[in-house]
Amino acid sequence: MEDLSLHILDIVENSINAGATKIEIMLAEDINQNILTLKIKDNGKGMDKETVKKALDPFYTTKTVRRIGLGLSMLAQAAKEAEGNMDIKSKKGKGTTIIAKFVHNHIDRKPFGNMAETIINLIATKGLDIDIIYKHCKNENCFIFDSIEIKKELQDIAINNPEVLSFLKKEIEKGLKEIRKEGG
Amino acid sequence: MKKIKIGDLEKIREKARRTSSLRQNKARARITVHMGTCGIAAGARKILTALLDEVGQNNLDDVIVTTSGCAGLCSREPMATVEIEDEPPVKYVDLTNEKIKEILNEHIIKGNIVKEYALAIGSERTH
Ligand SMILES: Nc1ncnc2c1ncn2[C@@H]1O[C@H](COP(=O)(O)OP(=O)(O)O)[C@@H](O)[C@H]1O
Ligand SMILES: [Mg+2]
């Protein structure tokens, strides 16, 4: 994977497969501590302890079409390359949280990539059934995208309406640009 | 905390309401882009974006664009499956932005399978 926005799309795919209806994506850039934290939290079916342990093994997957599961190990590897780490917190029947930490300015820390494209692709294809909350902070400056709030405002208009999607995409791009600027 | 402005959203809502009167149509076709790890690593996100843009621009409100996990054929990603009512699904492989647009125009709109890019016809599933 070239960048974090692609890893995020892939990890969210796990949440969708686990039957999640609400997925929270959080990116926190702490410039003083030089730490970048990525958190993806879902309310899907969760995993028991045994499965969590195995999920970090690249040769483990519960899928039947192929023998290896790569997504989580690839994110763990990306974190490790930037002197960080990845952790899985999960409870069967409750949900799963994936936390990856990176040294923010590490030369091997992957760039963010196009987060607007990742979020809009998710909303366009799954937005009617799944809620996505995306929060991105640089120090104290935060941008938040909350599909629950947006759906309320849209009333009878579907969130995957093309008109709505292109508006939301521009708004995410604008919001991220603003926090980047102010965060220094 | 920056948020999306409610006022702007209202404007878009009203605009969408004027243009989307036909959006209740029954779906005639479905395109599933395979977004498993292999697909994403091979560039499936930009294929999906190109497809969504094209479907939006052409107002194809009876075409559903969706995603599913890996199709189990890593070496042929990015892949997509086209399903048209009463016809067997067709799986397309090694996609590019140009190919997916051609598939949309030829197969979905005109009804001609693009054999050149197709993997196998029939007996395919989207999952
Ligand atoms: N959010 C989640 N909720 C429940 N189970 C999960 C979640 N994420 C991962 N898993 C489990 O861990 C396995 C490995 O995940 P991953 O490394 O992404 O590989 P893959 O998705 O290809 O199987 C999955 O097959 C699934 O059983
Ligand atoms: Mg996965």
mmCIF file of C-alpha atoms and ligand atoms in Angstrom:
data_model
loop_
_atom_site.group_PDB
_atom_site.id
_atom_site.type_symbol
_atom_site.label_atom_id
_atom_site.label_comp_id
_atom_site.label_asym_id
_atom_site.label_seq_id
_atom_site.Cartn_x
_atom_site.Cartn_y
_atom_site.Cartn_z
ATOM 1 C CA MET A 1 0.000 0.000 0.000
ATOM 2 C CA GLU A 2 1.330 3.384 -0.994
ATOM 3 C CA ASP A 3 -0.270 5.500 1.680
ATOM 4 C CA LEU A 4 -2.342 5.498 4.864
ATOM 5 C CA SER A 5 -5.619 6.330 3.144
ATOM 6 C CA LEU A 6 -5.358 3.001 1.253
ATOM 7 C CA HIS A 7 -4.532 1.069 4.429
ATOM 8 C CA ILE A 8 -7.557 2.714 6.059
ATOM 9 C CA LEU A 9 -9.841 1.667 3.198
ATOM 10 C CA ASP A 10 -8.578 -1.889 3.615
ATOM 11 C CA ILE A 11 -8.977 -1.998 7.416
ATOM 12 C CA VAL A 12 -12.492 -0.553 7.112
ATOM 13 C CA GLU A 13 -13.266 -3.382 4.677
ATOM 14 C CA ASN A 14 -12.632 -5.782 7.589
ATOM 15 C CA SER A 15 -15.136 -3.851 9.701
ATOM 16 C CA ILE A 16 -17.728 -4.032 6.938
ATOM 17 C CA ASN A 17 -17.162 -7.789 6.597
ATOM 18 C CA ALA A 18 -17.620 -8.080 10.364
ATOM 19 C CA GLY A 19 -21.116 -6.595 9.992
ATOM 20 C CA ALA A 20 -20.332 -3.184 11.481
ATOM 21 C CA THR A 21 -22.956 -0.456 11.103
ATOM 22 C CA LYS A 22 -20.840 2.331 12.574
ATOM 23 C CA ILE A 23 -17.159 2.868 11.856
ATOM 24 C CA GLU A 24 -15.045 5.617 13.394
ATOM 25 C CA ILE A 25 -11.757 6.643 11.821
ATOM 26 C CA MET A 26 -9.499 8.883 13.850
ATOM 27 C CA LEU A 27 -6.184 10.398 12.823
ATOM 28 C CA ALA A 28 -4.375 12.440 15.455
ATOM 29 C CA GLU A 29 -1.186 14.312 14.661
ATOM 30 C CA ASP A 30 0.627 15.330 17.821
ATOM 31 C CA ILE A 31 3.445 17.479 16.525
ATOM 32 C CA ASN A 32 5.084 18.205 19.892
ATOM 33 C CA GLN A 33 5.295 14.538 20.837
ATOM 34 C CA ASN A 34 6.013 13.690 17.186
ATOM 35 C CA ILE A 35 3.412 10.917 17.205
ATOM 36 C CA LEU A 36 0.755 10.092 14.649
ATOM 37 C CA THR A 37 -2.073 7.884 15.915
ATOM 38 C CA LEU A 38 -4.564 6.095 13.691
ATOM 39 C CA LYS A 39 -7.587 4.527 15.311
ATOM 40 C CA ILE A 40 -10.336 2.588 13.557
ATOM 41 C CA LYS A 41 -13.220 1.534 15.745
ATOM 42 C CA ASP A 42 -16.198 -0.564 14.684
ATOM 43 C CA ASN A 43 -19.271 -2.139 16.230
ATOM 44 C CA GLY A 44 -18.972 -5.343 14.220
ATOM 45 C CA LYS A 45 -19.014 -8.901 15.512
ATOM 46 C CA GLY A 46 -15.595 -8.629 17.181
ATOM 47 C CA MET A 47 -13.036 -11.364 17.800
ATOM 48 C CA ASP A 48 -12.187 -13.605 20.723
ATOM 49 C CA LYS A 49 -8.658 -13.560 22.207
ATOM 50 C CA GLU A 50 -7.514 -16.462 20.098
ATOM 51 C CA THR A 51 -8.622 -14.806 16.850
ATOM 52 C CA VAL A 52 -6.978 -11.485 17.796
ATOM 53 C CA LYS A 53 -3.687 -13.290 18.278
ATOM 54 C CA LYS A 54 -4.027 -15.063 14.974
ATOM 55 C CA ALA A 55 -5.182 -11.955 13.119
ATOM 56 C CA LEU A 56 -1.658 -10.549 13.386
ATOM 57 C CA ASP A 57 -0.281 -13.607 11.651
ATOM 58 C CA PRO A 58 -0.063 -12.965 7.898
ATOM 59 C CA PHE A 59 -0.959 -16.577 7.244
ATOM 60 C CA TYR A 60 -4.264 -16.281 9.055
ATOM 61 C CA THR A 61 -7.591 -15.447 7.498
ATOM 62 C CA THR A 62 -11.141 -16.609 8.114
ATOM 63 C CA LYS A 63 -11.851 -16.086 4.456
ATOM 64 C CA THR A 64 -12.251 -19.157 2.347
ATOM 65 C CA VAL A 65 -11.195 -17.853 -1.052
ATOM 66 C CA ARG A 66 -7.521 -17.740 -0.216
ATOM 67 C CA ARG A 67 -5.041 -18.833 2.387
ATOM 68 C CA ILE A 68 -3.439 -15.639 3.598
ATOM 69 C CA GLY A 69 -4.793 -12.565 5.359
ATOM 70 C CA LEU A 70 -2.652 -9.563 4.689
ATOM 71 C CA GLY A 71 -4.394 -6.365 5.619
ATOM 72 C CA LEU A 72 -3.649 -6.172 9.340
ATOM 73 C CA SER A 73 -0.094 -7.476 9.000
ATOM 74 C CA MET A 74 0.588 -4.881 6.314
ATOM 75 C CA LEU A 75 -0.578 -2.054 8.565
ATOM 76 C CA ALA A 76 1.480 -3.463 11.462
ATOM 77 C CA GLN A 77 4.487 -3.537 9.155
ATOM 78 C CA ALA A 78 3.899 0.068 8.038
ATOM 79 C CA ALA A 79 3.773 1.173 11.697
ATOM 80 C CA LYS A 80 6.928 -0.770 12.523
ATOM 81 C CA GLU A 81 8.810 0.803 9.637
ATOM 82 C CA ALA A 82 8.066 4.223 11.159
ATOM 83 C CA GLU A 83 9.221 3.068 14.620
ATOM 84 C CA GLY A 84 5.662 2.640 15.806
ATOM 85 C CA ASN A 85 3.391 -0.292 16.536
ATOM 86 C CA MET A 86 -0.096 -1.645 16.014
ATOM 87 C CA ASP A 87 -2.535 -2.971 18.554
ATOM 88 C CA ILE A 88 -5.891 -4.754 18.259
ATOM 89 C CA LYS A 89 -8.555 -4.379 20.923
ATOM 90 C CA SER A 90 -11.575 -6.537 20.349
ATOM 91 C CA LYS A 91 -14.501 -8.057 22.199
ATOM 92 C CA LYS A 92 -16.620 -10.769 20.735
ATOM 93 C CA GLY A 93 -20.088 -9.430 20.058
ATOM 94 C CA LYS A 94 -19.064 -5.838 20.808
ATOM 95 C CA GLY A 95 -16.608 -4.626 18.209
ATOM 96 C CA THR A 96 -13.010 -4.024 17.314
ATOM 97 C CA THR A 97 -10.567 -1.139 17.580
ATOM 98 C CA ILE A 98 -7.328 -1.078 15.625
ATOM 99 C CA ILE A 99 -4.709 1.393 16.847
ATOM 100 C CA ALA A 100 -1.550 2.140 14.908
ATOM 101 C CA LYS A 101 1.111 4.585 16.061
ATOM 102 C CA PHE A 102 3.872 6.094 13.951
ATOM 103 C CA VAL A 103 6.750 8.485 14.552
ATOM 104 C CA HIS A 104 5.206 11.476 12.798
ATOM 105 C CA ASN A 105 8.241 12.827 10.982
ATOM 106 C CA HIS A 106 9.904 9.448 10.406
ATOM 107 C CA ILE A 107 11.320 9.171 6.908
ATOM 108 C CA ASP A 108 9.511 5.847 6.391
ATOM 109 C CA ARG A 109 6.159 7.030 7.747
ATOM 110 C CA LYS A 110 3.742 6.647 4.865
ATOM 111 C CA PRO A 111 1.978 9.837 3.708
ATOM 112 C CA PHE A 112 -1.726 10.325 4.414
ATOM 113 C CA GLY A 113 -2.715 10.011 0.766
ATOM 114 C CA ASN A 114 -6.167 10.988 -0.412
ATOM 115 C CA MET A 115 -8.449 10.660 2.622
ATOM 116 C CA ALA A 116 -11.313 12.459 0.864
ATOM 117 C CA GLU A 117 -11.324 9.791 -1.847
ATOM 118 C CA THR A 118 -11.295 6.981 0.724
ATOM 119 C CA ILE A 119 -14.204 8.456 2.709
ATOM 120 C CA ILE A 120 -16.287 9.324 -0.368
ATOM 121 C CA ASN A 121 -15.796 5.880 -1.902
ATOM 122 C CA LEU A 122 -17.034 4.329 1.330
ATOM 123 C CA ILE A 123 -20.032 6.656 1.525
ATOM 124 C CA ALA A 124 -20.890 6.162 -2.162
ATOM 125 C CA THR A 125 -20.944 2.376 -1.922
ATOM 126 C CA LYS A 126 -21.917 1.627 1.702
ATOM 127 C CA GLY A 127 -23.182 4.923 3.041
ATOM 128 C CA LEU A 128 -26.843 3.934 3.096
ATOM 129 C CA ASP A 129 -26.190 1.001 5.455
ATOM 130 C CA ILE A 130 -23.109 2.071 7.378
ATOM 131 C CA ASP A 131 -22.248 5.248 9.231
ATOM 132 C CA ILE A 132 -18.768 6.672 8.957
ATOM 133 C CA ILE A 133 -17.281 9.164 11.356
ATOM 134 C CA TYR A 134 -13.919 10.576 10.386
ATOM 135 C CA LYS A 135 -12.029 12.832 12.727
ATOM 136 C CA HIS A 136 -8.651 14.277 11.850
ATOM 137 C CA CYS A 137 -6.727 16.441 14.306
ATOM 138 C CA LYS A 138 -3.471 18.261 13.978
ATOM 139 C CA ASN A 139 -2.602 19.275 17.540
ATOM 140 C CA GLU A 140 -5.822 20.960 18.770
ATOM 141 C CA ASN A 141 -7.233 21.699 15.319
ATOM 142 C CA CYS A 142 -9.757 19.118 14.302
ATOM 143 C CA PHE A 143 -11.941 18.398 11.325
ATOM 144 C CA ILE A 144 -14.887 16.071 11.748
ATOM 145 C CA PHE A 145 -17.041 14.331 9.160
ATOM 146 C CA ASP A 146 -20.059 12.592 10.658
ATOM 147 C CA SER A 147 -22.411 10.788 8.283
ATOM 148 C CA ILE A 148 -25.076 10.472 10.996
ATOM 149 C CA GLU A 149 -25.363 14.262 11.272
ATOM 150 C CA ILE A 150 -25.171 14.696 7.514
ATOM 151 C CA LYS A 151 -27.956 12.181 6.892
ATOM 152 C CA LYS A 152 -30.177 14.024 9.362
ATOM 153 C CA GLU A 153 -29.680 17.272 7.467
ATOM 154 C CA LEU A 154 -30.257 15.630 4.101
ATOM 155 C CA GLN A 155 -33.723 14.456 5.179
ATOM 156 C CA ASP A 156 -35.188 12.457 2.246
ATOM 157 C CA ILE A 157 -32.153 12.918 -0.026
ATOM 158 C CA ALA A 158 -29.812 9.923 -0.070
ATOM 159 C CA ILE A 159 -26.244 10.453 1.098
ATOM 160 C CA ASN A 160 -24.984 8.608 -2.003
ATOM 161 C CA ASN A 161 -26.651 11.093 -4.343
ATOM 162 C CA PRO A 162 -23.927 12.233 -6.813
ATOM 163 C CA GLU A 163 -24.656 15.897 -6.134
ATOM 164 C CA VAL A 164 -24.222 15.295 -2.396
ATOM 165 C CA LEU A 165 -21.068 13.200 -2.875
ATOM 166 C CA SER A 166 -19.222 15.784 -4.910
ATOM 167 C CA PHE A 167 -20.133 18.451 -2.354
ATOM 168 C CA LEU A 168 -18.943 16.286 0.548
ATOM 169 C CA LYS A 169 -15.689 15.451 -1.214
ATOM 170 C CA LYS A 170 -14.853 19.124 -1.677
ATOM 171 C CA GLU A 171 -15.780 19.857 1.941
ATOM 172 C CA ILE A 172 -13.476 17.127 3.275
ATOM 173 C CA GLU A 173 -10.615 18.389 1.120
ATOM 174 C CA LYS A 174 -11.227 21.935 2.323
ATOM 175 C CA GLY A 175 -11.507 20.915 5.991
ATOM 176 C CA LEU A 176 -8.266 18.934 5.897
ATOM 177 C CA LYS A 177 -6.422 21.754 4.166
ATOM 178 C CA GLU A 178 -7.530 24.180 6.867
ATOM 179 C CA ILE A 179 -6.343 22.103 9.814
ATOM 180 C CA ARG A 180 -3.063 21.442 8.031
ATOM 181 C CA LYS A 181 -2.501 25.174 7.627
ATOM 182 C CA GLU A 182 -3.439 26.160 11.175
ATOM 183 C CA GLY A 183 -1.639 23.257 12.800
ATOM 184 C CA GLY A 184 1.697 24.769 11.690
ATOM 185 C CA MET B 1 -13.601 21.956 15.552
ATOM 186 C CA LYS B 2 -14.255 22.249 11.834
ATOM 187 C CA LYS B 3 -17.424 20.686 10.544
ATOM 188 C CA ILE B 4 -19.351 20.630 7.319
ATOM 189 C CA LYS B 5 -21.606 23.692 7.319
ATOM 190 C CA ILE B 6 -25.277 22.894 7.750
ATOM 191 C CA GLY B 7 -26.311 25.872 5.625
ATOM 192 C CA ASP B 8 -24.298 24.630 2.662
ATOM 193 C CA LEU B 9 -25.708 21.145 3.113
ATOM 194 C CA GLU B 10 -29.247 22.523 2.964
ATOM 195 C CA LYS B 11 -28.471 24.209 -0.340
ATOM 196 C CA ILE B 12 -27.129 20.957 -1.790
ATOM 197 C CA ARG B 13 -30.142 19.081 -0.462
ATOM 198 C CA GLU B 14 -32.524 21.382 -2.294
ATOM 199 C CA LYS B 15 -30.454 21.186 -5.470
ATOM 200 C CA ALA B 16 -30.398 17.372 -5.284
ATOM 201 C CA ARG B 17 -34.140 17.308 -4.663
ATOM 202 C CA ARG B 18 -34.742 19.151 -7.940
ATOM 203 C CA THR B 19 -32.536 16.828 -9.998
ATOM 204 C CA SER B 20 -33.251 13.468 -8.438
ATOM 205 C CA SER B 21 -36.912 12.917 -9.138
ATOM 206 C CA LEU B 22 -36.109 9.768 -11.117
ATOM 207 C CA ARG B 23 -33.873 8.301 -8.462
ATOM 208 C CA GLN B 24 -36.560 5.896 -7.262
ATOM 209 C CA ASN B 25 -36.043 3.693 -10.318
ATOM 210 C CA LYS B 26 -35.488 0.019 -9.900
ATOM 211 C CA ALA B 27 -31.852 -0.968 -10.418
ATOM 212 C CA ARG B 28 -31.186 -2.427 -13.826
ATOM 213 C CA ALA B 29 -27.512 -3.182 -13.368
ATOM 214 C CA ARG B 30 -24.971 -3.588 -10.628
ATOM 215 C CA ILE B 31 -21.204 -3.152 -10.823
ATOM 216 C CA THR B 32 -19.167 -4.568 -7.954
ATOM 217 C CA VAL B 33 -15.566 -3.417 -7.637
ATOM 218 C CA HIS B 34 -13.446 -5.874 -5.662
ATOM 219 C CA MET B 35 -11.879 -3.953 -2.804
ATOM 220 C CA GLY B 36 -10.014 -6.594 -0.845
ATOM 221 C CA THR B 37 -6.410 -6.025 0.140
ATOM 222 C CA CYS B 38 -5.077 -7.185 -3.244
ATOM 223 C CA GLY B 39 -7.551 -5.046 -5.131
ATOM 224 C CA ILE B 40 -6.732 -1.918 -3.143
ATOM 225 C CA ALA B 41 -2.995 -2.526 -3.477
ATOM 226 C CA ALA B 42 -3.444 -2.919 -7.247
ATOM 227 C CA GLY B 43 -5.287 0.408 -7.610
ATOM 228 C CA ALA B 44 -8.980 -0.492 -7.201
ATOM 229 C CA ARG B 45 -9.781 2.786 -5.441
ATOM 230 C CA LYS B 46 -9.090 4.916 -8.498
ATOM 231 C CA ILE B 47 -11.141 2.513 -10.640
ATOM 232 C CA LEU B 48 -14.051 2.959 -8.248
ATOM 233 C CA THR B 49 -13.645 6.740 -8.265
ATOM 234 C CA ALA B 50 -13.617 6.845 -12.078
ATOM 235 C CA LEU B 51 -16.709 4.643 -12.181
ATOM 236 C CA LEU B 52 -18.607 6.733 -9.610
ATOM 237 C CA ASP B 53 -17.747 9.943 -11.482
ATOM 238 C CA GLU B 54 -18.917 8.499 -14.781
ATOM 239 C CA VAL B 55 -22.160 7.086 -13.335
ATOM 240 C CA GLY B 56 -22.860 10.412 -11.599
ATOM 241 C CA GLN B 57 -22.108 12.542 -14.641
ATOM 242 C CA ASN B 58 -24.311 10.435 -16.900
ATOM 243 C CA ASN B 59 -27.132 10.381 -14.362
ATOM 244 C CA LEU B 60 -27.350 6.588 -14.486
ATOM 245 C CA ASP B 61 -29.700 6.307 -11.557
ATOM 246 C CA ASP B 62 -30.626 2.703 -12.301
ATOM 247 C CA VAL B 63 -27.023 1.515 -11.961
ATOM 248 C CA ILE B 64 -25.775 0.436 -8.534
ATOM 249 C CA VAL B 65 -22.062 0.752 -7.813
ATOM 250 C CA THR B 66 -20.875 -1.311 -4.877
ATOM 251 C CA THR B 67 -17.815 -3.099 -3.500
ATOM 252 C CA SER B 68 -16.946 -6.503 -2.111
ATOM 253 C CA GLY B 69 -13.854 -8.226 -0.775
ATOM 254 C CA CYS B 70 -11.141 -10.096 -2.606
ATOM 255 C CA ALA B 71 -12.236 -12.237 -5.526
ATOM 256 C CA GLY B 72 -9.380 -14.665 -4.900
ATOM 257 C CA LEU B 73 -7.427 -13.801 -8.017
ATOM 258 C CA CYS B 74 -4.783 -11.388 -6.796
ATOM 259 C CA SER B 75 -2.754 -11.382 -10.003
ATOM 260 C CA ARG B 76 -5.689 -10.112 -12.107
ATOM 261 C CA GLU B 77 -6.715 -7.189 -9.868
ATOM 262 C CA PRO B 78 -8.214 -4.620 -10.123
ATOM 263 C CA MET B 79 -11.390 -6.521 -10.916
ATOM 264 C CA ALA B 80 -15.093 -5.761 -11.198
ATOM 265 C CA THR B 81 -18.214 -7.838 -11.730
ATOM 266 C CA VAL B 82 -21.084 -6.607 -13.877
ATOM 267 C CA GLU B 83 -24.547 -7.974 -13.255
ATOM 268 C CA ILE B 84 -27.444 -7.111 -15.518
ATOM 269 C CA GLU B 85 -30.952 -8.325 -14.862
ATOM 270 C CA ASP B 86 -31.653 -11.776 -16.311
ATOM 271 C CA GLU B 87 -28.089 -12.180 -17.590
ATOM 272 C CA PRO B 88 -25.170 -14.131 -16.133
ATOM 273 C CA PRO B 89 -22.580 -11.996 -14.292
ATOM 274 C CA VAL B 90 -19.413 -11.011 -16.127
ATOM 275 C CA LYS B 91 -16.099 -10.575 -14.340
ATOM 276 C CA TYR B 92 -13.628 -8.046 -15.740
ATOM 277 C CA VAL B 93 -9.931 -8.167 -14.875
ATOM 278 C CA ASP B 94 -6.733 -6.038 -15.079
ATOM 279 C CA LEU B 95 -8.817 -2.875 -15.059
ATOM 280 C CA THR B 96 -7.707 0.670 -15.803
ATOM 281 C CA ASN B 97 -9.744 3.898 -15.688
ATOM 282 C CA GLU B 98 -10.190 3.736 -19.465
ATOM 283 C CA LYS B 99 -11.314 0.103 -19.416
ATOM 284 C CA ILE B 100 -13.928 0.618 -16.710
ATOM 285 C CA LYS B 101 -15.377 3.591 -18.614
ATOM 286 C CA GLU B 102 -15.508 1.526 -21.777
ATOM 287 C CA ILE B 103 -17.214 -1.326 -19.876
ATOM 288 C CA LEU B 104 -19.769 1.133 -18.501
ATOM 289 C CA ASN B 105 -20.549 2.525 -21.937
ATOM 290 C CA GLU B 106 -20.472 -0.708 -23.904
ATOM 291 C CA HIS B 107 -21.823 -3.272 -21.475
ATOM 292 C CA ILE B 108 -24.030 -1.370 -19.043
ATOM 293 C CA ILE B 109 -25.424 1.241 -21.411
ATOM 294 C CA LYS B 110 -25.398 -0.540 -24.782
ATOM 295 C CA GLY B 111 -25.602 -4.127 -23.564
ATOM 296 C CA ASN B 112 -22.521 -5.526 -25.341
ATOM 297 C CA ILE B 113 -20.094 -7.551 -23.244
ATOM 298 C CA VAL B 114 -16.512 -6.307 -23.666
ATOM 299 C CA LYS B 115 -15.041 -9.772 -24.278
ATOM 300 C CA GLU B 116 -11.499 -8.455 -24.517
ATOM 301 C CA TYR B 117 -11.430 -7.550 -20.815
ATOM 302 C CA ALA B 118 -13.707 -10.274 -19.471
ATOM 303 C CA LEU B 119 -12.424 -13.209 -17.461
ATOM 304 C CA ALA B 120 -15.220 -15.710 -17.633
ATOM 305 C CA ILE B 121 -18.847 -15.531 -18.474
ATOM 306 C CA GLY B 122 -21.390 -17.203 -16.249
ATOM 307 C CA SER B 123 -21.108 -19.194 -13.017
ATOM 308 C CA GLU B 124 -19.384 -16.285 -11.277
ATOM 309 C CA ARG B 125 -20.302 -14.792 -7.956
ATOM 310 C CA THR B 126 -19.516 -11.371 -6.530
ATOM 311 C CA HIS B 127 -18.158 -12.726 -3.249
HETATM 312 N N1 LIG C 1 -12.778 -5.392 12.418
HETATM 313 C C1 LIG C 1 -12.777 -6.739 12.526
HETATM 314 N N2 LIG C 1 -13.802 -7.392 13.138
HETATM 315 C C2 LIG C 1 -13.810 -8.743 13.232
HETATM 316 N N3 LIG C 1 -12.821 -9.551 12.759
HETATM 317 C C3 LIG C 1 -11.771 -8.967 12.129
HETATM 318 C C4 LIG C 1 -11.688 -7.540 11.991
HETATM 319 N N4 LIG C 1 -10.534 -7.248 11.353
HETATM 320 C C5 LIG C 1 -9.939 -8.435 11.100
HETATM 321 N N5 LIG C 1 -10.665 -9.473 11.556
HETATM 322 C C6 LIG C 1 -10.287 -10.921 11.457
HETATM 323 O O1 LIG C 1 -8.897 -11.009 11.190
HETATM 324 C C7 LIG C 1 -8.656 -11.687 9.963
HETATM 325 C C8 LIG C 1 -7.443 -11.117 9.257
HETATM 326 O O2 LIG C 1 -7.700 -9.812 8.749
HETATM 327 P P1 LIG C 1 -6.805 -9.227 7.584
HETATM 328 O O3 LIG C 1 -5.369 -9.209 8.035
HETATM 329 O O4 LIG C 1 -7.358 -7.925 7.171
HETATM 330 O O5 LIG C 1 -6.926 -10.283 6.416
HETATM 331 P P2 LIG C 1 -8.240 -10.647 5.539
HETATM 332 O O6 LIG C 1 -9.213 -9.514 5.680
HETATM 333 O O7 LIG C 1 -7.705 -10.728 4.152
HETATM 334 O O8 LIG C 1 -8.732 -11.948 6.061
HETATM 335 C C9 LIG C 1 -9.965 -11.583 9.192
HETATM 336 O O9 LIG C 1 -10.127 -12.639 8.277
HETATM 337 C C10 LIG C 1 -10.994 -11.600 10.305
HETATM 338 O O10 LIG C 1 -11.263 -12.932 10.737
HETATM 339 MG MG MG C 2 -8.697 -7.486 5.493
#
